[in-house]
GROMACS .gro file of C-alpha atoms in nm:
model
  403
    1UNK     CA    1   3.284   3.722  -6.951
    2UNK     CA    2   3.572   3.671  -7.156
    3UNK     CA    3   3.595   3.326  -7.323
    4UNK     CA    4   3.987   3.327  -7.235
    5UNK     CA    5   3.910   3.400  -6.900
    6UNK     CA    6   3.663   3.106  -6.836
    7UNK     CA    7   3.898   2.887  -6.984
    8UNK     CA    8   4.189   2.994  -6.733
    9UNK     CA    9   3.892   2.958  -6.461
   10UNK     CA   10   3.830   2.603  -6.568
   11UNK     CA   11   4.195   2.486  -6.594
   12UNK     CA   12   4.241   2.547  -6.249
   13UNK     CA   13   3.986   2.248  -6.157
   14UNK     CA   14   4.185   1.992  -6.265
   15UNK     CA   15   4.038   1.711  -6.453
   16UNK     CA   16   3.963   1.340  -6.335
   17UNK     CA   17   3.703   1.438  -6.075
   18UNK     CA   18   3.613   1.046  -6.010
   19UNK     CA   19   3.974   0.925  -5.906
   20UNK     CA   20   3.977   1.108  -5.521
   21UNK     CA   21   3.982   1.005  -5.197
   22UNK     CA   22   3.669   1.077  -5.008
   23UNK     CA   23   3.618   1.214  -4.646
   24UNK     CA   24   3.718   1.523  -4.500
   25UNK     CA   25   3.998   1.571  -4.256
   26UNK     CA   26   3.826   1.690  -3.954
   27UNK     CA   27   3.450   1.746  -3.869
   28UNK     CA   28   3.310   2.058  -4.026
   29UNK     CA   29   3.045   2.314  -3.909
   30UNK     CA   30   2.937   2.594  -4.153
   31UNK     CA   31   3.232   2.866  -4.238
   32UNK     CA   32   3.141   3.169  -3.966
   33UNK     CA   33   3.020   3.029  -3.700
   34UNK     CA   34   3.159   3.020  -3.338
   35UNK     CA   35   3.420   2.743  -3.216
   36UNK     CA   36   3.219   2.509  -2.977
   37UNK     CA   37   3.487   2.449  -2.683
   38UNK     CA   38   3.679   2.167  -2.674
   39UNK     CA   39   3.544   2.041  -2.999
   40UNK     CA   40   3.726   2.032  -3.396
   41UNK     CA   41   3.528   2.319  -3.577
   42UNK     CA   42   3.576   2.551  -3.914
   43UNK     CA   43   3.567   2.897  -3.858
   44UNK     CA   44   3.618   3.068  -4.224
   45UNK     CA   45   3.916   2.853  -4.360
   46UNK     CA   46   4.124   2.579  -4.354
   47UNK     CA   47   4.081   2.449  -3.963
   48UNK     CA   48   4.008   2.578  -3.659
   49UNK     CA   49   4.025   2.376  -3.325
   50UNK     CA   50   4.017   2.517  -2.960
   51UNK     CA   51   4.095   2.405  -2.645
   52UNK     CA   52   3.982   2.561  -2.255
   53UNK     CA   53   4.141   2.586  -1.926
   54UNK     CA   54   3.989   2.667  -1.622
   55UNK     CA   55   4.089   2.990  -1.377
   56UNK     CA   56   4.138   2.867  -1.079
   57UNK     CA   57   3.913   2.898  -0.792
   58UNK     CA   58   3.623   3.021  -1.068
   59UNK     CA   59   3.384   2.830  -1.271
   60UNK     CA   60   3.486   3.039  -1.558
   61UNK     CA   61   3.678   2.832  -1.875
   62UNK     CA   62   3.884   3.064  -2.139
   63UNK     CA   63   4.015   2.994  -2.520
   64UNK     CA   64   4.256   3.197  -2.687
   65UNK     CA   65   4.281   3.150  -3.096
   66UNK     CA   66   4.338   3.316  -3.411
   67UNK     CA   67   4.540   3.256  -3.711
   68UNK     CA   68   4.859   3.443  -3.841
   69UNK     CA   69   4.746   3.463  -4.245
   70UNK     CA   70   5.021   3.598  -4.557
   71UNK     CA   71   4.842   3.706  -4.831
   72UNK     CA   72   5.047   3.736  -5.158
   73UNK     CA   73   4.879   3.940  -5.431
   74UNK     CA   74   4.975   4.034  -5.792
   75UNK     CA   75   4.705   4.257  -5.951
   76UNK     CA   76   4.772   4.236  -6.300
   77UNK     CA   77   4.494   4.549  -6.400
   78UNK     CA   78   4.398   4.699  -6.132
   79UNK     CA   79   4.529   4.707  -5.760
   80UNK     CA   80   4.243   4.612  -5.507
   81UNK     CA   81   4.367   4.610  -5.225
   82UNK     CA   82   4.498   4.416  -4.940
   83UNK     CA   83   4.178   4.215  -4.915
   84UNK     CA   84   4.025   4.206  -5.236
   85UNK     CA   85   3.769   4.468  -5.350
   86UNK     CA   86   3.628   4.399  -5.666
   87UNK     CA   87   3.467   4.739  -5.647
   88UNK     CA   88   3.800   4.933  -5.665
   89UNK     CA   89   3.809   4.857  -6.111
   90UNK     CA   90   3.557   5.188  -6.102
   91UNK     CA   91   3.854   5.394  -5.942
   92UNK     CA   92   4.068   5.478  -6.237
   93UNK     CA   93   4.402   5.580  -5.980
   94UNK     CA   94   4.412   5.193  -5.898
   95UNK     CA   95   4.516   5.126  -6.240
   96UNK     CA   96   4.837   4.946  -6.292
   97UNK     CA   97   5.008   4.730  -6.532
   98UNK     CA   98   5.131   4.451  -6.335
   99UNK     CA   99   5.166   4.507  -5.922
  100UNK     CA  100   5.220   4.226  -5.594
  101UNK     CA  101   5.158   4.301  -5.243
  102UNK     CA  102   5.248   4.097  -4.955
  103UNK     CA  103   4.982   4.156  -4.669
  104UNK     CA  104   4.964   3.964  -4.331
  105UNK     CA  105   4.641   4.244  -4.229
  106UNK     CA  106   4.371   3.936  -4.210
  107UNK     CA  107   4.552   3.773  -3.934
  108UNK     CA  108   4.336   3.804  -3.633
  109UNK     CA  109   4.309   3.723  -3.225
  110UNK     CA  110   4.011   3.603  -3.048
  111UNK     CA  111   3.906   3.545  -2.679
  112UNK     CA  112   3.630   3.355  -2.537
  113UNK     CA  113   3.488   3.273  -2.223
  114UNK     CA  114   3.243   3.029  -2.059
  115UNK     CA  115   3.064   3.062  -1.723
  116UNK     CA  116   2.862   2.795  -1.574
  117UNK     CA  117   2.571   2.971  -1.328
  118UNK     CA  118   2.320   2.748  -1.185
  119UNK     CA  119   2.078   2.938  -1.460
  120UNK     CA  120   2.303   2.802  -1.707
  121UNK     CA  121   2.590   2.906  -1.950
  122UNK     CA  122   2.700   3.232  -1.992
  123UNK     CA  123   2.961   3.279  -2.322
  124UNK     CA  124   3.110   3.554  -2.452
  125UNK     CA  125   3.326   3.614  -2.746
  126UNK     CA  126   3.620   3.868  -2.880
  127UNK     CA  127   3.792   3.891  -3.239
  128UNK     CA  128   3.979   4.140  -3.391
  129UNK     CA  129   4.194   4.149  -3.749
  130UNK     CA  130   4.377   4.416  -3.881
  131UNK     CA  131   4.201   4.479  -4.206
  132UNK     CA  132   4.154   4.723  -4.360
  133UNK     CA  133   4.480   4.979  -4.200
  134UNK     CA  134   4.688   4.747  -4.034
  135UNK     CA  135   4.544   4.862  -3.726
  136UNK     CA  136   4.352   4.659  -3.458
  137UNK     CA  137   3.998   4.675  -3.535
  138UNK     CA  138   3.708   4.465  -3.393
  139UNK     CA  139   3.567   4.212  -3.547
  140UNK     CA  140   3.306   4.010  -3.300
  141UNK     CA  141   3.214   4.128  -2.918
  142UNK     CA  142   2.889   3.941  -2.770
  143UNK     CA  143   2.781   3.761  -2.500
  144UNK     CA  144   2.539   3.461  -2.490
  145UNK     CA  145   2.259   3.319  -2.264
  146UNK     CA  146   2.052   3.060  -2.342
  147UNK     CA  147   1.913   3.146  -2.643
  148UNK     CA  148   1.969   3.515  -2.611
  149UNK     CA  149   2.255   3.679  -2.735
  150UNK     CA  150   2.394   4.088  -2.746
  151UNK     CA  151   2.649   4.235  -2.931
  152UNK     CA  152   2.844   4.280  -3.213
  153UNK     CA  153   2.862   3.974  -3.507
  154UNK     CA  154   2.711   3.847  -3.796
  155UNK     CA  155   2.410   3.978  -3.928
  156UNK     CA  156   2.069   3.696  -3.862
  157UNK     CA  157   1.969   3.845  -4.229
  158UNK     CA  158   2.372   3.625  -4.338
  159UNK     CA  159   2.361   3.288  -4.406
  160UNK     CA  160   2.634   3.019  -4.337
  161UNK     CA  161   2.499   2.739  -4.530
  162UNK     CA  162   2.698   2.700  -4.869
  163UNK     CA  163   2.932   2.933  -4.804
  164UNK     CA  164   3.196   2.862  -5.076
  165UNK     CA  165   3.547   2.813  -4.952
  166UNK     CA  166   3.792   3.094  -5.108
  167UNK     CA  167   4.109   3.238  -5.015
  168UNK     CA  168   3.923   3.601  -5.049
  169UNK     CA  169   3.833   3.723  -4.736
  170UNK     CA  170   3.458   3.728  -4.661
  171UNK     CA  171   3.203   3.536  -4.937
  172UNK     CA  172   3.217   3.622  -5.332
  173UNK     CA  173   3.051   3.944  -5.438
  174UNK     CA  174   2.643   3.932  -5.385
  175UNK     CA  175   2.624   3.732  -5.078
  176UNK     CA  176   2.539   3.866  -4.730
  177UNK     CA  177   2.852   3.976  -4.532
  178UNK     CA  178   2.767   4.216  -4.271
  179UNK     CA  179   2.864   4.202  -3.863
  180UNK     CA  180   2.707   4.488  -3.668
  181UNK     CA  181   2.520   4.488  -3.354
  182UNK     CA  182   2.222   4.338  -3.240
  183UNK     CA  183   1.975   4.172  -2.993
  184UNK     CA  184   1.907   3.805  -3.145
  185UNK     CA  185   1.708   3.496  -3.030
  186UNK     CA  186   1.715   3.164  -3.140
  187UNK     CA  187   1.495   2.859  -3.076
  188UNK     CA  188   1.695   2.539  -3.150
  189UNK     CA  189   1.547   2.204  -3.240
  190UNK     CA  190   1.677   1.870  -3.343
  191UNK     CA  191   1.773   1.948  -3.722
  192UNK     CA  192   1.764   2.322  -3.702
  193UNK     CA  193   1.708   2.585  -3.546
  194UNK     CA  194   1.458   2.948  -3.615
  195UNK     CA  195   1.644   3.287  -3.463
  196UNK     CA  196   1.468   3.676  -3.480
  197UNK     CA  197   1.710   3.970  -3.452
  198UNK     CA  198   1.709   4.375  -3.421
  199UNK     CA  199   1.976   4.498  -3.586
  200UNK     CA  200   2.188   4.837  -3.618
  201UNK     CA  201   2.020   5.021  -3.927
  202UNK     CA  202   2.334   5.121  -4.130
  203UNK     CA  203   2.185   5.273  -4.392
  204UNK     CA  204   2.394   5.429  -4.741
  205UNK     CA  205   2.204   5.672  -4.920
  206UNK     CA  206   2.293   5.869  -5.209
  207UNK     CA  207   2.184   6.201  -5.317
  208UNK     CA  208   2.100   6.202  -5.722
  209UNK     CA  209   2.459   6.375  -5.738
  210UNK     CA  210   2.612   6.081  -5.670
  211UNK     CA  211   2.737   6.185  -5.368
  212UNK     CA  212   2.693   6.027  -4.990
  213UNK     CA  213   2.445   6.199  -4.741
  214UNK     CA  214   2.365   6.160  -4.373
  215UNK     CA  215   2.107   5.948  -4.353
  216UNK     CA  216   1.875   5.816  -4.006
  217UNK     CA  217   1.730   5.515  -3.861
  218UNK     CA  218   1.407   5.557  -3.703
  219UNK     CA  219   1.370   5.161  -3.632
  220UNK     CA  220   1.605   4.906  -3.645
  221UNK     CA  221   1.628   4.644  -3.889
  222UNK     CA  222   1.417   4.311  -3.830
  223UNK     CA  223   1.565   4.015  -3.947
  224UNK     CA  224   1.471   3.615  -3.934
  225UNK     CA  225   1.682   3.364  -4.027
  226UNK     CA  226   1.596   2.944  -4.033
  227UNK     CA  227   1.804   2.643  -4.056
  228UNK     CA  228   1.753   2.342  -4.203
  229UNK     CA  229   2.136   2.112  -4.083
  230UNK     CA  230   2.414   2.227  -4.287
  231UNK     CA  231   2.185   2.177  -4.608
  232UNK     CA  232   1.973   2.442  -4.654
  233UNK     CA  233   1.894   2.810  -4.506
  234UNK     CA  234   1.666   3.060  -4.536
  235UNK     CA  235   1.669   3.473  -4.404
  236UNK     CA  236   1.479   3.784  -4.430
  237UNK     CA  237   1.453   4.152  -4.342
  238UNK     CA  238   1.249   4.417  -4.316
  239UNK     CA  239   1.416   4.794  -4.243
  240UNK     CA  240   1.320   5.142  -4.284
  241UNK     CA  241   1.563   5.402  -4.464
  242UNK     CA  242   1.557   5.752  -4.396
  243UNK     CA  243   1.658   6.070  -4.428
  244UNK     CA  244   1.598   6.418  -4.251
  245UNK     CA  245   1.577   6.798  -4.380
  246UNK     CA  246   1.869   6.870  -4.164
  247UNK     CA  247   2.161   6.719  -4.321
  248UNK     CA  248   1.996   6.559  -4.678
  249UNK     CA  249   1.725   6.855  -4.736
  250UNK     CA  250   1.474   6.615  -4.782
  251UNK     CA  251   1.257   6.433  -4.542
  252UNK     CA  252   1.135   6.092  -4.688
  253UNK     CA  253   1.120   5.757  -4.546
  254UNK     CA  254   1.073   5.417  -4.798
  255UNK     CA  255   1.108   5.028  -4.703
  256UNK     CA  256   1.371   4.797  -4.777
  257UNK     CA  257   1.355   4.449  -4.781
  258UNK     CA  258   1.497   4.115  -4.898
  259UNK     CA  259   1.504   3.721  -4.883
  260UNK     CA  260   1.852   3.529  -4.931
  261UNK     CA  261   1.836   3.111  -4.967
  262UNK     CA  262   2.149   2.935  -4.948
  263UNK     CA  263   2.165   2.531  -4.996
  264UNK     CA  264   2.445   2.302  -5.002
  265UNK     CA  265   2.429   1.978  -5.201
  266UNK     CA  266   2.620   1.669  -5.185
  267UNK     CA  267   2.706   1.551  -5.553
  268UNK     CA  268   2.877   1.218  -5.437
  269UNK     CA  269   3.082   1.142  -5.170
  270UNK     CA  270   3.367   1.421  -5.279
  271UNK     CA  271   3.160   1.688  -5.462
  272UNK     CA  272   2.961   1.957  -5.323
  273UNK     CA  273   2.738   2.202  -5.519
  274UNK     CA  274   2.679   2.520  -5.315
  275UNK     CA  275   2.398   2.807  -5.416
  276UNK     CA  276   2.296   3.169  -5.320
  277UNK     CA  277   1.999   3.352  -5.458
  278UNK     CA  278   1.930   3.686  -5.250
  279UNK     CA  279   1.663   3.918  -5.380
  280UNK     CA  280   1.511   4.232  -5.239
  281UNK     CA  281   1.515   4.663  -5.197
  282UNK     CA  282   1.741   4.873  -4.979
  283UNK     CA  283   2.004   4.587  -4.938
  284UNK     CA  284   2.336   4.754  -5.018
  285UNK     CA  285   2.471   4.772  -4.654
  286UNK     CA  286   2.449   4.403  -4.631
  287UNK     CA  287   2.707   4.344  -4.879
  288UNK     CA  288   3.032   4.587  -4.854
  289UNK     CA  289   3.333   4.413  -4.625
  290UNK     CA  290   3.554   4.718  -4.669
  291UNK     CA  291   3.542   4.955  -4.652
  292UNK     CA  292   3.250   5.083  -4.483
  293UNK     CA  293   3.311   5.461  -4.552
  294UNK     CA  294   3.240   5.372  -4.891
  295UNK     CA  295   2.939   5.181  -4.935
  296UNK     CA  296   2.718   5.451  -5.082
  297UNK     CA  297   2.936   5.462  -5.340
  298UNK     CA  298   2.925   5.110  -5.447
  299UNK     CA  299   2.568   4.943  -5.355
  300UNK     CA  300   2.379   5.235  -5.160
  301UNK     CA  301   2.055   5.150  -4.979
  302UNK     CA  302   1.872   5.464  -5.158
  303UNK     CA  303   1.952   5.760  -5.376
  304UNK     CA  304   1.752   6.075  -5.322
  305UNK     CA  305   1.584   6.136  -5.651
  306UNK     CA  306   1.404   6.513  -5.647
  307UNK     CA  307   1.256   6.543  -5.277
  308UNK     CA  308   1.153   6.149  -5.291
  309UNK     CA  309   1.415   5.863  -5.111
  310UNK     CA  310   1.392   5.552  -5.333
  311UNK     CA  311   1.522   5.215  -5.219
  312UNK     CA  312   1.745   5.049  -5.501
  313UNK     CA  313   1.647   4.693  -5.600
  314UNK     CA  314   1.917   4.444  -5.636
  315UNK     CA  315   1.955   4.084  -5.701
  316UNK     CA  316   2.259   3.827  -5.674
  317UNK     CA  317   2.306   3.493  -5.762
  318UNK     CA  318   2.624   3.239  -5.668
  319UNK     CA  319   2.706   2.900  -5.754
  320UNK     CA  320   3.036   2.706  -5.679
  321UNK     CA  321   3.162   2.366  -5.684
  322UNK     CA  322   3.403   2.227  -5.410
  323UNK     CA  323   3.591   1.904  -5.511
  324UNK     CA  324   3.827   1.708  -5.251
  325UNK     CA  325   4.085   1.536  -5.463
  326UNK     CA  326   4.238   1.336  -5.081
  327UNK     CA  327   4.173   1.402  -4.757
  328UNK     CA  328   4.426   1.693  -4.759
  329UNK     CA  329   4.360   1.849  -5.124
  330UNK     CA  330   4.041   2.044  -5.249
  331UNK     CA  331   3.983   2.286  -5.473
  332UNK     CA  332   3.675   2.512  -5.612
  333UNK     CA  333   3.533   2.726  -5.877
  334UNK     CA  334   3.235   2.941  -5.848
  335UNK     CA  335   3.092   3.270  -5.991
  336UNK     CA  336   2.836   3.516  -5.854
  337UNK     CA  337   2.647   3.804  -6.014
  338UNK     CA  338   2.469   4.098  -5.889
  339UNK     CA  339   2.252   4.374  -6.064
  340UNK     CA  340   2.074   4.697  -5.863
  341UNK     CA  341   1.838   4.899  -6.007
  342UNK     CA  342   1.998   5.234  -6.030
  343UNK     CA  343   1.787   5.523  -6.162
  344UNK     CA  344   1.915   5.562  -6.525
  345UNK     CA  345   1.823   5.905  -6.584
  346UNK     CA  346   2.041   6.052  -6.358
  347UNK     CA  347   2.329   6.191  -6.470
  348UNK     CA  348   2.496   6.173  -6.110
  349UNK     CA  349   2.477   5.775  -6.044
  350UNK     CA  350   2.597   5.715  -6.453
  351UNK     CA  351   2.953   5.618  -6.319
  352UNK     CA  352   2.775   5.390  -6.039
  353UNK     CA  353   2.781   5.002  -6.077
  354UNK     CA  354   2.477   4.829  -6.252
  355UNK     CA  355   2.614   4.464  -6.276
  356UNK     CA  356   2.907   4.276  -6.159
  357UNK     CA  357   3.035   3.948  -6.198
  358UNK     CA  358   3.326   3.808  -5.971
  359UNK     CA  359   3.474   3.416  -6.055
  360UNK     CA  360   3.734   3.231  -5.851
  361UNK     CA  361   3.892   2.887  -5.873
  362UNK     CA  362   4.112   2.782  -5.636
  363UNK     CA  363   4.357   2.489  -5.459
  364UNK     CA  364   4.375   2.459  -5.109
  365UNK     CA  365   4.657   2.221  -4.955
  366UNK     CA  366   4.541   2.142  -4.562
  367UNK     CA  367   4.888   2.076  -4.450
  368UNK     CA  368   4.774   1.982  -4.099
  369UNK     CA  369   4.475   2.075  -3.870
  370UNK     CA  370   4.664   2.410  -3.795
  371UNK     CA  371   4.843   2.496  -4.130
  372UNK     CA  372   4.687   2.555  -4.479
  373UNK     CA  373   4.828   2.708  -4.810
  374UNK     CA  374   4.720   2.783  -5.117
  375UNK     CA  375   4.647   2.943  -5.433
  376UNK     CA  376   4.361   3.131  -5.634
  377UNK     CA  377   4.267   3.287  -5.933
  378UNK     CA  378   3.984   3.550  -5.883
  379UNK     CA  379   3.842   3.787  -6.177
  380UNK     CA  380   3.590   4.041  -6.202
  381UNK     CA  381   3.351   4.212  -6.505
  382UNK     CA  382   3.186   4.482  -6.428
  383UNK     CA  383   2.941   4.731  -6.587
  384UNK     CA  384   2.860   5.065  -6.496
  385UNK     CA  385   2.492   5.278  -6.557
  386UNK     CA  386   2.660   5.412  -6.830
  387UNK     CA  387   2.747   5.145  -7.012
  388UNK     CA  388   3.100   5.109  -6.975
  389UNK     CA  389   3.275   4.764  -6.930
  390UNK     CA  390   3.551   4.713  -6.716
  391UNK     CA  391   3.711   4.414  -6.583
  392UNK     CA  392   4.046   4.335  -6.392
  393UNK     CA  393   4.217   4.010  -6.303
  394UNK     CA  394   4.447   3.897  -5.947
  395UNK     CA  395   4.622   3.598  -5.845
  396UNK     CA  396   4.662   3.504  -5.453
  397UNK     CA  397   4.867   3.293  -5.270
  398UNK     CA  398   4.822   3.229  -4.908
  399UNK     CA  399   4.976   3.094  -4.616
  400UNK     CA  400   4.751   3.006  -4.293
  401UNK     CA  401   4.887   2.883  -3.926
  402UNK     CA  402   4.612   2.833  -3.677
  403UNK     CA  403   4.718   2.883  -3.349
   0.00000   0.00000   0.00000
């Protein structure tokens, strides 16, 4: 990375770390999970609190929620997007010498529901945003029983645990952001709690053109996921990618699998160091936010190399400190890096990403429990099979109103 660009990255972490306030304004629970009812929670960023009411004559509770979000954007290299995509530098027609968007596509609704049975508990739970067309698209649809649960949301192979706070949708680049459905169990216990999953196999594969082919899913993915508080968390997968002779014209299986650790440690009262190491073969689907269509093209599962499917091994790495200067100020800085294991002999995939490196540093101002603003500084180096370096730079500003 640039030296210049490191030292614009560490200017905007302001100096005097030892003269803040500690505490945090409301009770926290890991970025991306569900709103308990009734109770102050964090649901991605700033705050996020819910309240019920009861239909009448039912023993049914509902919650309406969402947040209205304005995303300013100036681009000053490349344009990527209205939610950043670091991944749109290898697209030379989003070149530009200096371009701002205005963007309110992340805002999003969500509906919830809670039914007490004399088994227990039913919940369900609705969310959609309007990333990445402006159009109404879904985000989360389950329902939950116990310990059971069905339908569409995170992935069990994603961790919560240190997930950094950023103005970017989603986490940095090389960390596990995937929703898709699933059948999922968990087994809770005092400081943690263990949960198994099938998932939908969404596999990207890649012929040794470069180009995208129709791939199947004999089995789904397996994935297990523990725990430890808000400290520490642990997940892995095991999935089968495939192809068949009638739309890839070869007829190979291979394995993919992976392990991601995430930990979150206190450095005082007001510091916070957060990690991500995630390691593993066939993992590419477990990374792309948006948008879909296009993940073979940027971290694909498997390429097709003669009439043999190969999974792609890929690592990532992220590290990021979070400061609160007063109960109402924070900021952070973090980087994350990613490599896959592209074949390099084939002239197709020479354009294709081999390593990537995304930093951010940001202030957040949490106006109240329901508003937030605030600005960020994101930049990304990349590297393609062939050698070439790119890299592009974007500032954000954002406005946040819970409702």
């Amino acid at each position: 990375m640039k030296f210049k660009k490191n030292v614009v990255l560490a200017a905007m972490l302001p100096a005097g770390l030892v003269f803040a306030q500690n505490s945090l304004a409301y009770d926290v629970v890991p970025a991306g999970q569900p709103v308990v009812t009734g109770e102050p929670s964090r649901v991605g960023a700033p705050w996020n609190h819910r309240s019920t009411f009861n239909i009448p004559g039912t023993n049914t509770d509902v919650a309406f929620g969402g947040y209205i979000k304005l995303d300013a954007l100036y681009d000053l290299d490349y344009d990527q997007g209205i939610v950043t995509d670091p991944f749109s530098v290898t697209d030379e027609d989003n070149k530009t010498s200096g371009r701002t968007t205005f963007t309110a596509a992340e805002s999003r609704l969500n509906f919830r529901t809670q039914t007490h049975t004399d088994q227990g508990t039913i919940s369900t739970y609705v969310e959609g945003h309007f990333v990445p067309d402006e159009s109404f698209n879904l985000r989360h649809a389950y329902g939950e029983f116990g310990g059971f649960l069905a339908g569409k949301t995170w992935s069990n192979f994603m961790q919560m645990v240190g997930s950094p706070r950023t103005l970017k949708l989603g986490n940095p680049i090389g960390y596990t952001f995937e929703r898709q459905p699933q059948v999922r169990y968990t087994w809770r216990g005092d400081n943690g709690f263990f949960a198994v999953a099938l998932e939908d196999s969404n596999t990207s594969v890649v012929s040794s053109a470069g180009i995208p082919v129709a791939s199947e899913s004999p089995l789904p993915d397996l994935t297990l996921r523990y725990q430890y508080g808000r400290s520490f968390g642990i997940s892995g997968i095991v999935r089968e990618l495939a192809t068949n002779e009638y739309q890839a014209a070869v007829d190979d299986s291979t394995l993919g699998y992976g392990i991601v650790a995430r930990a979150a440690l206190p450095l005082g009262d007001r510091l916070v160091l957060k990690g991500n190491t995630m390691l593993g073969s066939g993992l590419g689907n477990y990374l792309n936010v948006i948008p879909e269509a296009a993940e073979a093209m940027r971290t694909p599962d498997a390429v097709i190399v003669g009439n043999r499917l190969e999974s792609v091994d890929f690592q990532s790495y992220g590290a990021s400190l979070e400061y609160r200067w007063t109960q109402d100020w924070s900021s952070a800085i973090g980087t994350s890096y990613l490599t896959q294991d592209l074949p390099e002999n084939v002239a197709g995939l020479q354009g294709f990403v081999d390593n990537m490196q995304f930093s951010y540093a940001n202030l957040i101002w949490d106006v109240n429990e329901r508003l937030a603003v605030g600005a960020e500084f994101q930049y990304t180096e990349l590297e393609r099979l062939n050698g070439e370096s790119l890299d592009a730079s974007r500032i954000q500003a954002s406005a946040l109103f819970q409702f």
